[in-house]
Amino acid sequence: MGSPGSEIFNEFTKLCKGLVLILVGVHIVVQLIPSSLTYFALIPARTIPFGWNLITASYVEQSIQGLVVSTLGLLFMGKLLEPIWGSKEFLKFIFAVNFLTSVCVFITAIALYGVTRQENYLYMPLSGFHGVLAGFLVGINQMVPDQELPRLKIKAKWLPSLMLLLSMAISFFTPESATYLSILIFGTYMGWIYLRYLQRKPESKHRGDPNEDFAFSTFFPEFLRPIIDLIASKFHRNLCGKSEAFIDTLGYSLGSAPLPGSDPIEASRRREKGARALEERLAAESLIAAGKKSEELQINGTNNV
């Protein structure tokens, strides 16, 4: 009989466990050889010759606390998302969000240096898997927005905005945490961009999720949504303008027919699938816990006899 720890670890997917080994391995290398941080982390002043930093920075956790959070987040959120998306799409999501987030963080650091002339924006090592974790929260929001999470008693659709608000609040009191803030913000937005416009849907042969219930403004309270919609509409025109024009040439009207992928039936089917997967996993975990408790009672009863 395996130990409880090994049984729990076996529940996670092979891909997630492999990525965890990469996170742990890179963390150990950086701790043993501090100079390697220069080659792995995103340092804006050195990104031009070390362009691979845009990819490797995501896998560098500089603190043990960050490593623990990234490991747990990857294992538990990956256990929900990977079976629904598929391993290939799950890996593509990680790569895309990782790379796009790093590019945005690099551009932001250069812009801040241009405005403030403070060199710390150029030479501060930026890294961590938390941008991808923020993207995972967006994925959970898409799958089961109205699912109330056990123990937390909040709906899944509020997770991205709560995470951002909490991170912003913490950054006011701990200045060093502000280095994570840009990665979290861009990770959230790039995760939404990928799922909104780029993710391929095998069942419909279309990309993205243009459903109104998944608009970026739905992450925020009602009074902020008009402002968010105004800003997001500019990105929508740039990213979807050509595809919508092409659809119009085929004789479809945006007012009379839904865009591909925006079918309410398809959106409902996807969410039911996500909710069912979450319920099955929670039920399985409950059965495992009940089985362990039953075994303990039997052992105690035998010992008493």
Short mmCIF file of N, CA and C in Angstrom, two decimals, residues 68-159:
data_model
loop_
_atom_site.label_atom_id
_atom_site.label_comp_id
_atom_site.label_asym_id
_atom_site.label_seq_id
_atom_site.Cartn_x
_atom_site.Cartn_y
_atom_site.Cartn_z
N VAL A 68 7.03 27.10 -3.99
CA VAL A 68 5.92 26.33 -3.39
C VAL A 68 4.59 26.74 -4.01
N VAL A 69 4.36 28.06 -4.13
CA VAL A 69 3.10 28.54 -4.70
C VAL A 69 2.95 28.10 -6.14
N SER A 70 4.02 28.24 -6.93
CA SER A 70 3.96 27.85 -8.35
C SER A 70 3.74 26.35 -8.51
N THR A 71 4.40 25.56 -7.66
CA THR A 71 4.27 24.11 -7.74
C THR A 71 2.84 23.67 -7.43
N LEU A 72 2.30 24.18 -6.33
CA LEU A 72 0.94 23.80 -5.94
C LEU A 72 -0.09 24.30 -6.96
N GLY A 73 0.09 25.54 -7.42
CA GLY A 73 -0.84 26.09 -8.40
C GLY A 73 -0.82 25.30 -9.69
N LEU A 74 0.37 24.95 -10.17
CA LEU A 74 0.50 24.19 -11.41
C LEU A 74 -0.14 22.81 -11.28
N LEU A 75 0.12 22.13 -10.18
CA LEU A 75 -0.41 20.77 -10.01
C LEU A 75 -1.93 20.75 -9.90
N PHE A 76 -2.48 21.62 -9.06
CA PHE A 76 -3.92 21.56 -8.81
C PHE A 76 -4.74 22.17 -9.94
N MET A 77 -4.30 23.31 -10.48
CA MET A 77 -5.06 23.89 -11.59
C MET A 77 -4.84 23.10 -12.88
N GLY A 78 -3.63 22.56 -13.05
CA GLY A 78 -3.37 21.72 -14.20
C GLY A 78 -4.20 20.45 -14.18
N LYS A 79 -4.46 19.92 -12.99
CA LYS A 79 -5.27 18.70 -12.85
C LYS A 79 -6.69 18.93 -13.35
N LEU A 80 -7.17 20.17 -13.27
CA LEU A 80 -8.51 20.50 -13.76
C LEU A 80 -8.50 20.85 -15.24
N LEU A 81 -7.53 21.66 -15.69
CA LEU A 81 -7.56 22.21 -17.04
C LEU A 81 -7.00 21.25 -18.10
N GLU A 82 -5.92 20.54 -17.79
CA GLU A 82 -5.28 19.71 -18.82
C GLU A 82 -6.21 18.62 -19.38
N PRO A 83 -6.96 17.89 -18.55
CA PRO A 83 -7.85 16.87 -19.13
C PRO A 83 -8.92 17.45 -20.05
N ILE A 84 -9.33 18.70 -19.81
CA ILE A 84 -10.37 19.31 -20.63
C ILE A 84 -9.78 19.87 -21.93
N TRP A 85 -8.64 20.55 -21.82
CA TRP A 85 -8.00 21.13 -23.01
C TRP A 85 -7.24 20.10 -23.82
N GLY A 86 -6.67 19.11 -23.15
CA GLY A 86 -5.75 18.19 -23.80
C GLY A 86 -4.32 18.64 -23.52
N SER A 87 -3.40 17.68 -23.46
CA SER A 87 -2.01 18.00 -23.09
C SER A 87 -1.36 18.95 -24.08
N LYS A 88 -1.61 18.76 -25.37
CA LYS A 88 -0.99 19.61 -26.39
C LYS A 88 -1.46 21.06 -26.26
N GLU A 89 -2.77 21.25 -26.13
CA GLU A 89 -3.31 22.60 -26.00
C GLU A 89 -2.89 23.23 -24.68
N PHE A 90 -2.81 22.44 -23.63
CA PHE A 90 -2.39 22.92 -22.32
C PHE A 90 -0.95 23.45 -22.40
N LEU A 91 -0.08 22.71 -23.08
CA LEU A 91 1.31 23.13 -23.23
C LEU A 91 1.42 24.37 -24.11
N LYS A 92 0.61 24.45 -25.16
CA LYS A 92 0.60 25.63 -26.03
C LYS A 92 0.16 26.86 -25.25
N PHE A 93 -0.82 26.69 -24.39
CA PHE A 93 -1.29 27.81 -23.57
C PHE A 93 -0.16 28.32 -22.67
N ILE A 94 0.54 27.41 -22.01
CA ILE A 94 1.64 27.79 -21.13
C ILE A 94 2.72 28.54 -21.91
N PHE A 95 3.10 28.00 -23.07
CA PHE A 95 4.15 28.63 -23.86
C PHE A 95 3.73 30.03 -24.33
N ALA A 96 2.50 30.14 -24.84
CA ALA A 96 2.03 31.42 -25.38
C ALA A 96 1.93 32.48 -24.29
N VAL A 97 1.30 32.13 -23.16
CA VAL A 97 1.13 33.09 -22.07
C VAL A 97 2.49 33.47 -21.49
N ASN A 98 3.37 32.50 -21.34
CA ASN A 98 4.72 32.74 -20.85
C ASN A 98 5.44 33.75 -21.74
N PHE A 99 5.48 33.48 -23.04
CA PHE A 99 6.23 34.33 -23.97
C PHE A 99 5.62 35.72 -24.10
N LEU A 100 4.30 35.80 -24.29
CA LEU A 100 3.64 37.09 -24.46
C LEU A 100 3.75 37.95 -23.20
N THR A 101 3.65 37.31 -22.04
CA THR A 101 3.79 38.04 -20.78
C THR A 101 5.20 38.61 -20.65
N SER A 102 6.21 37.81 -20.98
CA SER A 102 7.60 38.28 -20.89
C SER A 102 7.85 39.45 -21.84
N VAL A 103 7.30 39.38 -23.04
CA VAL A 103 7.46 40.47 -24.01
C VAL A 103 6.84 41.76 -23.46
N CYS A 104 5.64 41.66 -22.89
CA CYS A 104 4.97 42.84 -22.34
C CYS A 104 5.72 43.41 -21.15
N VAL A 105 6.24 42.54 -20.29
CA VAL A 105 7.01 42.99 -19.13
C VAL A 105 8.28 43.68 -19.59
N PHE A 106 8.94 43.14 -20.60
CA PHE A 106 10.16 43.75 -21.15
C PHE A 106 9.87 45.15 -21.70
N ILE A 107 8.81 45.28 -22.49
CA ILE A 107 8.45 46.58 -23.07
C ILE A 107 8.09 47.58 -21.97
N THR A 108 7.36 47.12 -20.95
CA THR A 108 6.98 48.00 -19.84
C THR A 108 8.20 48.49 -19.08
N ALA A 109 9.18 47.61 -18.82
CA ALA A 109 10.39 48.00 -18.10
C ALA A 109 11.17 49.04 -18.90
N ILE A 110 11.28 48.85 -20.21
CA ILE A 110 11.99 49.82 -21.04
C ILE A 110 11.27 51.16 -21.04
N ALA A 111 9.93 51.12 -21.10
CA ALA A 111 9.15 52.36 -21.09
C ALA A 111 9.29 53.09 -19.76
N LEU A 112 9.26 52.34 -18.65
CA LEU A 112 9.42 52.97 -17.33
C LEU A 112 10.80 53.60 -17.18
N TYR A 113 11.81 52.93 -17.72
CA TYR A 113 13.15 53.53 -17.68
C TYR A 113 13.19 54.81 -18.51
N GLY A 114 12.53 54.80 -19.68
CA GLY A 114 12.50 55.98 -20.52
C GLY A 114 11.83 57.17 -19.85
N VAL A 115 10.84 56.88 -19.00
CA VAL A 115 10.12 57.96 -18.32
C VAL A 115 10.84 58.42 -17.07
N THR A 116 11.36 57.48 -16.28
CA THR A 116 11.94 57.81 -14.97
C THR A 116 13.46 57.91 -14.96
N ARG A 117 14.11 57.26 -15.95
CA ARG A 117 15.58 57.18 -16.00
C ARG A 117 16.17 56.47 -14.79
N GLN A 118 15.39 55.61 -14.15
CA GLN A 118 15.88 54.80 -13.03
C GLN A 118 16.40 53.47 -13.58
N GLU A 119 17.67 53.19 -13.36
CA GLU A 119 18.30 52.02 -13.96
C GLU A 119 17.84 50.70 -13.35
N ASN A 120 17.21 50.76 -12.19
CA ASN A 120 16.75 49.50 -11.59
C ASN A 120 15.71 48.82 -12.46
N TYR A 121 14.98 49.59 -13.28
CA TYR A 121 14.02 48.98 -14.20
C TYR A 121 14.72 48.15 -15.27
N LEU A 122 15.97 48.48 -15.57
CA LEU A 122 16.72 47.77 -16.60
C LEU A 122 17.46 46.55 -16.07
N TYR A 123 17.86 46.60 -14.80
CA TYR A 123 18.75 45.54 -14.29
C TYR A 123 18.11 44.67 -13.22
N MET A 124 16.86 44.89 -12.90
CA MET A 124 16.18 44.05 -11.91
C MET A 124 15.80 42.71 -12.56
N PRO A 125 16.24 41.58 -11.98
CA PRO A 125 15.87 40.26 -12.55
C PRO A 125 14.38 39.98 -12.32
N LEU A 126 13.67 39.75 -13.39
CA LEU A 126 12.24 39.47 -13.32
C LEU A 126 12.00 38.03 -13.77
N SER A 127 11.27 37.29 -12.97
CA SER A 127 11.04 35.88 -13.30
C SER A 127 9.90 35.33 -12.46
N GLY A 128 9.47 34.12 -12.79
CA GLY A 128 8.45 33.43 -12.01
C GLY A 128 7.33 32.88 -12.87
N PHE A 129 6.72 31.81 -12.37
CA PHE A 129 5.66 31.10 -13.09
C PHE A 129 4.29 31.70 -12.80
N HIS A 130 4.23 32.75 -11.98
CA HIS A 130 2.94 33.26 -11.53
C HIS A 130 2.14 33.92 -12.64
N GLY A 131 2.79 34.36 -13.74
CA GLY A 131 2.03 34.88 -14.87
C GLY A 131 1.18 33.80 -15.51
N VAL A 132 1.75 32.60 -15.65
CA VAL A 132 1.00 31.47 -16.20
C VAL A 132 -0.11 31.05 -15.24
N LEU A 133 0.18 31.08 -13.93
CA LEU A 133 -0.86 30.74 -12.95
C LEU A 133 -2.04 31.71 -13.05
N ALA A 134 -1.74 33.00 -13.27
CA ALA A 134 -2.81 33.98 -13.45
C ALA A 134 -3.64 33.63 -14.69
N GLY A 135 -2.96 33.18 -15.75
CA GLY A 135 -3.67 32.74 -16.95
C GLY A 135 -4.55 31.52 -16.67
N PHE A 136 -4.07 30.62 -15.82
CA PHE A 136 -4.88 29.45 -15.45
C PHE A 136 -6.18 29.87 -14.77
N LEU A 137 -6.11 30.91 -13.94
CA LEU A 137 -7.33 31.39 -13.27
C LEU A 137 -8.35 31.88 -14.30
N VAL A 138 -7.85 32.50 -15.37
CA VAL A 138 -8.75 32.93 -16.45
C VAL A 138 -9.37 31.71 -17.11
N GLY A 139 -8.59 30.64 -17.29
CA GLY A 139 -9.11 29.42 -17.87
C GLY A 139 -10.20 28.79 -17.02
N ILE A 140 -10.00 28.80 -15.71
CA ILE A 140 -11.03 28.27 -14.80
C ILE A 140 -12.27 29.15 -14.86
N ASN A 141 -12.07 30.46 -14.95
CA ASN A 141 -13.19 31.38 -15.11
C ASN A 141 -13.99 31.04 -16.36
N GLN A 142 -13.30 30.73 -17.45
CA GLN A 142 -13.99 30.39 -18.70
C GLN A 142 -14.77 29.08 -18.58
N MET A 143 -14.17 28.11 -17.91
CA MET A 143 -14.78 26.78 -17.83
C MET A 143 -15.98 26.74 -16.90
N VAL A 144 -15.80 27.24 -15.70
CA VAL A 144 -16.86 27.12 -14.68
C VAL A 144 -17.05 28.46 -13.97
N PRO A 145 -17.52 29.49 -14.67
CA PRO A 145 -17.61 30.83 -14.06
C PRO A 145 -18.54 30.90 -12.86
N ASP A 146 -19.60 30.12 -12.87
CA ASP A 146 -20.59 30.20 -11.78
C ASP A 146 -20.41 29.11 -10.73
N GLN A 147 -19.34 28.32 -10.86
CA GLN A 147 -19.08 27.26 -9.89
C GLN A 147 -18.54 27.87 -8.60
N GLU A 148 -19.20 27.57 -7.50
CA GLU A 148 -18.72 28.08 -6.21
C GLU A 148 -17.65 27.15 -5.69
N LEU A 149 -16.48 27.70 -5.41
CA LEU A 149 -15.37 26.88 -4.96
C LEU A 149 -15.59 26.45 -3.52
N PRO A 150 -15.33 25.19 -3.21
CA PRO A 150 -15.52 24.71 -1.83
C PRO A 150 -14.58 25.43 -0.87
N ARG A 151 -15.06 25.68 0.33
CA ARG A 151 -14.32 26.31 1.41
C ARG A 151 -14.15 27.82 1.20
N LEU A 152 -13.81 28.25 -0.03
CA LEU A 152 -13.63 29.68 -0.27
C LEU A 152 -14.96 30.40 -0.37
N LYS A 153 -16.00 29.69 -0.82
CA LYS A 153 -17.35 30.24 -0.92
C LYS A 153 -17.41 31.45 -1.86
N ILE A 154 -16.64 31.42 -2.94
CA ILE A 154 -16.70 32.45 -3.96
C ILE A 154 -16.80 31.78 -5.32
N LYS A 155 -17.38 32.48 -6.29
CA LYS A 155 -17.52 31.93 -7.63
C LYS A 155 -16.21 32.03 -8.39
N ALA A 156 -15.99 31.08 -9.27
CA ALA A 156 -14.72 31.01 -10.01
C ALA A 156 -14.48 32.24 -10.86
N LYS A 157 -15.55 32.90 -11.32
CA LYS A 157 -15.36 34.03 -12.23
C LYS A 157 -14.69 35.23 -11.56
N TRP A 158 -14.69 35.25 -10.22
CA TRP A 158 -14.07 36.38 -9.52
C TRP A 158 -12.61 36.14 -9.17
N LEU A 159 -12.09 34.95 -9.43
CA LEU A 159 -10.73 34.64 -9.03
C LEU A 159 -9.68 35.56 -9.67
#
